[in-house]
Amino acid sequence: MIFLYFPAIPTACVQRPNTTLPNQGAIPDLTWLHVTHVCRRWRSISLGCPIIWTSISFKPPCSTPRFLERARQAPLDIDVDWKRDGSRHYIDDVVALALEHLSHTRLVRLSNPPAGFVERMVAAFGQQGADLLEHLHLSNVEEQKITLGASISTIELPDRLFARPTSRLRRLIMNGRFRITWRSQLFASHLTHLCLAISDSASVPTMDELLSCLRACPLEVLLLHGCLPRHATQTPVVPLPDGHPFVDIPTLRVIRLSDLAVNVANLLRRLHIPADCRVELGNQHEPHSASAATTEALATEVDHVLSRSSYASQDLSLQVMQYRPYNCTWTLSKLKTESSGSSGDASGYLIGPRSFTLTLESQMRPTTFEEHIRNTNTFSGALIRISPLYHLGSVRILSIQALNPLLITRESWVVLLRELRRLEIIQVSGHCSYTFGLAFALLAPDQQIAPYLRQIDIRHAHFGYPLGPSGLSIQLENAFHMRNEVGALRPNVEFWNCRISPAQLFQVETALGGRVLVTGDPETWGVGDNANDADLEG
């Protein structure tokens, strides 16, 4: 039957694991199949198939009773977003009508309910059992951000939200302003997906409450944002005593934790994570807290994740990306030898899905010069501290992008390059290109440095910067000359979106002993853009 192939909510979207936080990666709306005329036989067949009508429509409201009637006792999907589906009270009554059918509802997804509807929603939940409910998604973001009207208050959910235990509930997603205790019947022992981004501080669990829940549930996806047990921000995360029990979650496929760095580390170190689990850690740093506590928390996280044996024996790709001055992301991926589920790299390598992503972000945007310096020192110190923990001896591809010239110094590059014994491909973008040139030239006479290096990509760099003998062009010339003298492997070299004069390019190619591929229009991220920088073109 054709209707079964064109549901309002595609089966693939409903069944696939929700591996994003509730406010990210939303599935785009798909249109309904609009039928204007049907024959009697078609009408008879469609009315005789309740499953066609189970994705309840609230637009227009007059269609909702028809859907409920025609679905009969088939499991329902109640999915409504007041921002998406109408003005604030346009659909309240028909949504309340749909909620009277919780006894045969499989999915409830309620987003941005108006303040006047919340009491009706909680009452409807409490008066019925939800014996078939498998997926509960409640979202209550700041109302002033999405529509006109007064700010909505926090929704308080009772511990006994439904009349009977929800024995089939597998996926619980809550996003926004909710108040809930960890004694709630929702935190039952059968959850496979737990995704919480709750802004109410009173809902933050104790460590014992959270670990008790994690220990009991066969979780496959765990996403916690801003609601981790609290740890003193000025106090470093000290090692756990020998023999301290870990919480084992053998079914876990995806874990994403986002909070202050010390809170993330304090929870993560208590969990035993499967070797093939994808790990994403979002660490926030308070501007006035101790940088050392944040840095050591990051080191605890990296050491805990990478202690899994599968990383030490793998060929790896490491990316260190600074997309904004107030954040930095480390991404570790395993390199694949086959193309199944992998993305191809221009070098011919196949990069597998991200295995481990760690982000450090300043909780407040720096506004003064002193705050910028303090931020820079925090990020630079974190890079020096944790980058050597990334099994650099197994890294084949390294990509580093920096918007801040002080993120990675020459000395930091020297430490990294000495450890990257199997490095084959290096990609540097932006301000880190200049310190890379200095370190690369310094280490060029050493035959033990990057003996397998076969590809160098430099992007968004000005080859006349800095002025004088430290300029990037001169440093690369010196490095290529010295590597040729010691018989090092000659790499392929590409410059992307760089500013380089014909004379500089000729000198680099002469030192290299081969051609350099130059691609794209110059975009050097501010270097050389001012009139005072005209000398850089020399």
C-alpha atoms as one frame of an Amber mdcrd trajectory, in Angstrom:
protein
   0.000   0.000   0.000   1.396   3.326  -1.099   0.622   5.165   2.154   2.902
   2.813   4.061   5.843   4.071   2.008   5.069   7.767   2.588   4.466   8.174
   6.325   4.382  11.656   7.811   7.403  10.742   9.919   9.650   8.375   7.955
  10.319   5.074   9.681  14.075   5.562   9.218  13.934   8.829  11.160  11.972
   7.294  14.020  14.064   4.162  14.353  17.583   5.475  13.981  19.452   6.227
  17.226  19.251   9.824  18.393  22.954  10.502  18.821  22.698  14.275  19.163
  21.662  16.462  22.035  17.968  17.334  21.934  18.597  20.820  20.551  20.997
  19.752  17.808  20.766  17.879  14.561  16.957  17.939  14.337  15.424  15.879
  11.569  14.074  18.267   8.902  10.309  18.299   8.395   9.059  16.337   5.418
   5.832  17.210   3.658   2.750  15.052   3.691   1.627  13.164   0.634  -1.270
  15.368  -0.553  -4.064  13.385  -2.207  -7.022  15.298  -3.677  -9.157  12.498
  -5.135  -9.347   8.757  -4.492 -11.634   6.002  -5.675 -14.010   4.153  -3.340
 -11.766   1.102  -3.229  -8.741   3.212  -2.270 -10.728   4.951   0.440 -11.966
   1.620   1.780  -8.454   0.177   1.892  -6.936   3.247   3.587  -9.658   3.439
   6.221  -9.135  -0.237   6.911  -5.408   0.209   7.666  -5.030   1.948  11.066
  -1.238   2.205  10.843  -1.583   4.878   8.138  -3.161   7.254  10.652  -0.879
   6.725  13.658   1.342   9.786  13.054  -1.176  12.266  14.367  -1.598  15.525
  12.456  -2.356  18.771  14.303  -2.561  20.996  11.224  -5.342  21.845  10.727
  -6.689  21.038  14.198  -9.922  19.670  12.760  -7.965  16.739  11.277  -6.738
  15.448  14.652 -10.008  13.748  15.776 -10.202  11.972  12.421  -6.676  10.620
  12.774  -7.383   9.406  16.305 -10.600   7.707  15.231  -9.090   6.032  12.175
  -5.957   4.872  14.019  -8.225   2.944  16.402  -5.960   1.129  18.914  -2.784
   1.121  16.790   0.309   2.563  18.587   0.331   6.352  18.112   3.110   8.874
  17.487   2.279  12.242  19.078   4.832  14.734  17.811   4.061  18.420  18.246
   6.180  21.564  18.339   4.208  24.693  19.169   6.831  26.773  17.403   6.525
  24.665  14.252   2.862  23.719  14.251   1.060  26.948  14.995   0.581  29.966
  17.217   0.730  29.550  20.957  -2.785  28.263  21.755  -3.974  27.318  18.294
  -3.565  23.592  18.843  -3.764  23.218  22.638  -7.162  21.505  22.703  -6.400
  18.901  20.036  -3.018  18.085  21.608  -4.809  17.540  24.935  -7.277  15.318
  23.075  -4.435  13.259  21.620  -2.838  12.875  25.059  -6.017  11.152  26.260
  -4.854   8.191  24.149  -1.602   7.571  26.043  -2.628   3.986  26.733  -1.797
   3.099  23.120   0.861   5.723  22.354   4.358   4.644  21.343   6.066   8.057
  20.997   5.467  11.408  22.702   7.504  14.391  21.548   6.321  17.734  22.962
   8.418  20.813  22.215   8.011  24.397  23.432   4.576  24.070  25.094   3.031
  27.403  26.156   2.839  28.065  29.874  -0.935  27.668  29.856  -0.718  24.124
  28.518   1.856  22.713  30.921  -0.617  21.992  33.723  -2.923  20.173  31.288
   0.021  18.141  29.991   1.158  17.014  33.451  -2.431  16.220  34.444  -2.971
  14.124  31.306   0.193  12.166  32.044  -0.748  11.506  35.661  -4.263  10.238
  34.917  -3.228   7.420  32.585  -0.833   4.583  32.170   1.564   4.667  29.230
   2.074   0.945  28.835   3.244   1.110  25.204   5.358   4.260  25.506   8.868
   3.692  24.137  10.088   7.223  23.363   9.501  10.336  25.507  10.984  13.636
  24.304  10.192  16.839  26.214  11.701  20.167  25.170  11.137  23.465  26.948
  13.691  26.022  25.773  13.659  29.710  26.645  10.383  30.933  25.181  11.623
  34.430  24.380  14.142  32.905  21.992  11.513  31.201  19.863   8.345  33.256
  19.958   6.653  36.314  21.376   5.335  36.236  24.898   6.506  36.138  28.477
   9.320  33.907  29.592   8.121  30.436  30.520   8.810  29.134  33.991  10.512
  25.888  34.866   8.294  22.828  34.418   8.293  20.674  37.539   7.693  16.994
  36.848   6.484  14.743  39.689   8.363  11.552  40.505   5.264   9.572  39.539
   4.647  11.225  36.180   2.393   8.475  34.795  -0.314   6.465  36.545   1.636
   3.232  36.050   5.326   2.413  35.481   6.462   2.892  31.888   7.873  -0.582
  31.483   8.565  -0.215  27.743  10.225   3.217  27.853  13.577   3.005  26.091
  14.418   6.560  25.043  14.210   9.551  27.370  15.157  12.979  26.011  14.688
  16.177  28.004  15.936  19.576  26.927  15.453  22.926  28.629  13.854  24.140
  31.804  12.645  21.101  33.714  12.856  20.211  37.374  13.015  16.514  38.091
  14.466  14.329  40.806  16.456  11.191  40.173  13.835   9.195  42.071  11.508
   9.653  39.095   9.908   6.581  37.541  11.393   7.750  34.216  14.884   6.686
  35.297  13.950   3.038  35.187  16.272   0.144  34.523  15.291  -0.387  30.876
  16.497   2.850  29.246  18.746   2.459  26.202  18.934   6.182  25.294  19.304
   8.852  27.991  19.708  12.414  26.690  19.450  15.272  29.191  20.171  18.970
  28.732  18.438  20.423  31.775  19.195  23.978  32.849  17.604  23.785  36.309
  20.362  23.528  38.921  18.049  21.778  41.384  17.857  18.808  38.990  21.593
  18.114  39.071  22.071  14.630  40.547  24.567  13.586  43.139  27.312  11.289
  41.907  25.712   8.317  43.670  22.305   9.006  42.081  23.730   9.252  38.579
  25.996   6.226  38.887  23.123   4.165  40.282  21.053   5.001  37.194  23.917
   4.287  34.783  24.703   1.015  36.515  21.116  -0.220  36.169  20.365   0.746
  32.553  21.503  -1.091  29.386  22.443   2.231  27.828  23.491   2.502  24.204
  23.484   6.319  23.974  24.289   8.639  26.897  24.192  12.407  26.355  24.418
  14.736  29.357  24.732  18.498  28.919  25.156  20.878  31.845  23.700  18.484
  34.418  26.691  16.539  35.727  27.405  16.179  39.456  29.303  19.197  40.737
  33.001  19.243  41.609  34.825  22.241  43.090  36.238  24.164  40.113  39.390
  25.217  41.938  40.167  21.674  43.099  42.076  19.341  40.764  40.536  15.953
  40.042  42.723  13.644  42.110  43.214   9.976  41.134  40.714   7.495  42.500
  42.072   5.082  45.114  43.270   1.663  43.971  40.462  -0.838  43.716  37.762
   1.817  43.300  34.864   0.158  41.416  34.028   1.379  37.915  30.530   1.497
  36.460  30.595  -0.878  33.514  28.291  -0.037  30.562  29.120  -2.762  28.023
  26.282  -1.821  25.648  27.340   1.827  25.262  27.903   3.006  21.657  27.899
   6.809  22.070  28.699   8.979  25.079  28.656  12.769  25.019  29.316  14.771
  28.171  29.304  18.565  28.284  29.921  20.649  31.408  32.746  22.310  33.316
  35.941  20.359  32.664  36.335  19.169  36.257  32.754  17.856  36.278  33.275
  15.957  33.021  36.523  14.392  34.214  35.109  13.535  37.628  32.315  11.458
  36.052  34.202   9.987  33.109  36.976   8.487  35.238  34.361   6.403  37.094
  32.997   4.762  33.925  34.287   1.720  32.089  33.632   2.488  28.413  33.698
  -0.148  25.646  36.629   0.078  23.263  34.419   0.779  20.232  32.307   3.481
  21.909  32.355   6.943  20.322  33.326   9.536  22.939  32.581  13.280  22.692
  33.564  15.527  25.587  32.673  19.211  25.765  34.722  20.976  28.447  33.962
  24.477  29.640  36.504  26.647  31.422  35.474  29.368  33.833  37.589  32.469
  33.111  38.381  33.097  36.779  39.000  29.492  37.806  42.430  27.908  37.957
  43.762  26.968  34.528  45.778  24.153  36.100  42.615  22.436  37.373  41.058
  22.581  33.894  44.224  21.347  32.193  44.614  18.401  34.552  40.942  17.533
  34.098  41.505  17.341  30.327  44.565  15.154  30.872  42.502  12.836  33.080
  39.872  12.507  30.337  42.367  11.837  27.535  44.329   9.340  29.592  41.150
   7.507  30.630  39.748   7.243  27.090  43.024   6.356  25.399  43.882   3.707
  27.951  41.620   1.449  25.914  43.978  -0.940  24.147  42.446  -0.546  20.688
  44.132   2.829  20.133  47.745   1.855  20.745  47.843  -0.613  17.850  45.888
   1.496  15.316  46.982   3.955  12.642  45.486   7.272  13.734  44.515  10.698
  12.445  44.664  13.624  14.888  43.078  17.026  14.265  43.599  20.037  16.517
  41.237  22.780  15.381  40.689  26.265  16.734  37.555  27.499  14.994  37.149
  30.520  17.278  39.581  32.304  19.592  37.742  30.956  22.641  37.662  27.243
  21.814  39.823  24.362  20.619  38.901  20.824  19.531  40.986  17.630  19.420
  39.568  14.893  17.181  41.085  11.416  17.016  40.027   8.999  14.260  41.176
   5.554  13.235  42.483   5.165   9.698  40.762   2.532   7.612  42.145   0.295
   4.906  38.735  -0.318   3.357  36.086   2.151   2.241  33.154   0.835   4.246
  31.598   3.769   6.073  34.720   5.915   5.631  35.492   9.239   4.028  38.352
   9.477   1.600  41.273  11.806   2.249  43.037  13.507  -0.644  46.177  11.611
   0.283  44.569   8.274  -0.441  43.970   7.393   3.205  40.518   6.421   4.389
  39.554   8.176   7.612  37.063   6.291   9.748  34.306   7.837  11.880  35.378
  10.075  14.736  36.305   7.912  17.703  37.162  10.550  20.294  36.409  14.265
  20.242  37.435  16.627  23.038  36.573  20.325  23.078  37.784  23.062  25.411
  35.749  26.260  25.399  35.793  29.379  27.514  32.503  29.705  29.369  32.515
  33.476  28.808  33.760  35.265  25.711  36.868  37.357  26.439  36.244  41.090
  26.079  39.450  42.716  27.380  43.084  42.302  26.419  43.865  40.686  29.771
  41.061  38.164  29.292  42.343  37.305  25.821  45.840  36.701  27.212  44.464
  34.552  30.032  42.406  32.588  27.510  45.418  32.091  25.261  47.546  30.829
  28.132  44.840  28.332  29.121  44.486  26.915  25.612  48.224  26.877  24.972
  48.869  25.126  28.283  46.169  22.557  27.517  47.671  21.816  24.100  51.141
  21.302  25.573  49.766  19.095  28.353  47.381  16.775  26.524  48.605  16.512
  22.919  51.505  14.164  23.824  48.939  11.816  25.414  47.338  11.061  22.033
  49.536   8.065  21.112  51.552  10.310  18.777  53.741   7.374  17.819  50.710
   5.892  16.006  49.560   9.109  14.293  49.876   9.019  10.498  47.938  12.217
   9.727  48.170  15.435  11.765  46.035  18.524  11.070  46.378  21.687  13.137
  44.496  24.953  12.627  45.038  28.003  14.831  43.483  31.455  14.851  45.739
  32.564  17.690  49.485  32.895  16.979  50.304  31.853  20.553  48.228  28.656
  20.615  51.168  26.494  19.562  54.700  27.836  19.954  57.886  26.695  18.270
  58.798  24.757  21.404  55.444  22.960  21.349  55.998  22.010  17.710  59.429
  20.629  18.575  57.907  18.353  21.229  55.204  17.134  18.838  57.496  16.519
  15.861  59.916  14.486  17.970  57.066  12.174  19.025  55.438  11.808  15.581
  57.712   8.992  14.485  55.285   7.525  11.923  53.871  10.780  10.582  53.146
  10.715   6.849  50.862  13.708   6.259  50.815  17.067   8.007  48.333  19.883
   7.390  48.800  23.256   9.082  46.437  26.214   8.729  46.612  29.815   9.818
  48.886  31.220  12.495  50.387  27.880  13.513  52.071  27.737  10.077  54.704
  30.271  11.129  55.814  28.461  14.286  55.708  25.178  12.363  58.184  26.628
   9.853  60.565  27.595  12.656  60.416  24.162  14.324  60.608  22.249  11.021
  63.770  24.117  10.024  65.301  23.630  13.475  64.786  19.844  13.381  65.477
  19.307   9.664  69.075  17.995  10.112  67.799  15.181  12.366  67.114  12.080
  10.270  64.902  10.662  13.023  62.356  13.460  12.643  59.331  12.418  10.525
  61.255   9.910   8.373  58.040   8.831   6.577  56.724  12.338   5.863  55.372
  12.368   2.306  52.810  15.186   2.248  52.906  18.761   3.593  49.862  21.023
   3.217  50.056  24.645   4.351  46.877  26.715   4.287  45.908  30.334   4.912
  49.482  31.515   5.462  51.480  34.561   4.342  54.938  33.452   3.189  56.472
  36.841   3.911  55.507  36.712   7.582  57.169  37.357   9.930  59.597  39.865
   8.440  63.263  38.956   8.264  65.019  35.588   8.478  62.160  34.043  10.473
  59.772  34.386   7.544  57.851  31.247   6.577  59.286  31.128   3.063  62.883
  31.318   4.316  62.312  28.713   7.031  60.813  26.219   4.578  63.722  26.791
   2.163  66.185  26.019   4.950  64.232  22.952   6.056  64.010  21.449   2.557
  67.715  22.117   1.873  68.797  20.378   5.076  66.403  17.427   4.655  67.767
  16.875   1.143  71.324  16.924   2.483  70.580  14.154   5.005  68.714  12.079
   2.404  65.237  12.468   3.875  62.170  11.499   1.857  61.081  14.348  -0.444
  57.432  15.172   0.313  54.678  16.432  -1.940  53.960  20.042  -0.976  50.734
  21.990  -1.458  49.865  25.574  -0.514  46.155  26.336  -0.160  44.775  29.899
  -0.035  48.232  31.275   0.765  49.885  34.541  -0.237  53.223  33.760  -1.865
  55.149  35.779  -4.444  56.574  34.157  -7.600  60.096  34.728  -6.260  59.263
  33.026  -2.947  57.634  30.097  -4.745  60.668  29.676  -7.007  63.032  29.617
  -4.035  60.909  27.065  -2.143  60.652  24.799  -5.205  64.401  25.048  -5.789
  65.124  24.030  -2.198  62.565  21.224  -2.378  63.826  19.919  -5.700  60.301
  19.572  -7.079  57.077  21.357  -7.938  54.731  22.868  -5.370  50.976  22.896
  -6.016  49.441  26.307  -5.255  45.636  26.385  -5.011  42.972  28.993  -4.217
  42.822  32.737  -3.701  44.907  34.212  -0.858  43.104  34.334   2.476  45.612
  34.758   5.267  43.265  35.468   8.191  44.346  39.053   8.704  48.096  38.724
   8.171  49.269  41.194   5.521  45.845  42.783   5.058  46.869  46.193   6.420
  48.770  48.822   4.495  51.523  48.643   7.099  52.143  45.037   6.066  53.091
  45.905   2.495  56.705  44.941   3.228  55.594  41.329   3.592  55.167  41.162
  -0.162  58.901  41.730  -0.689
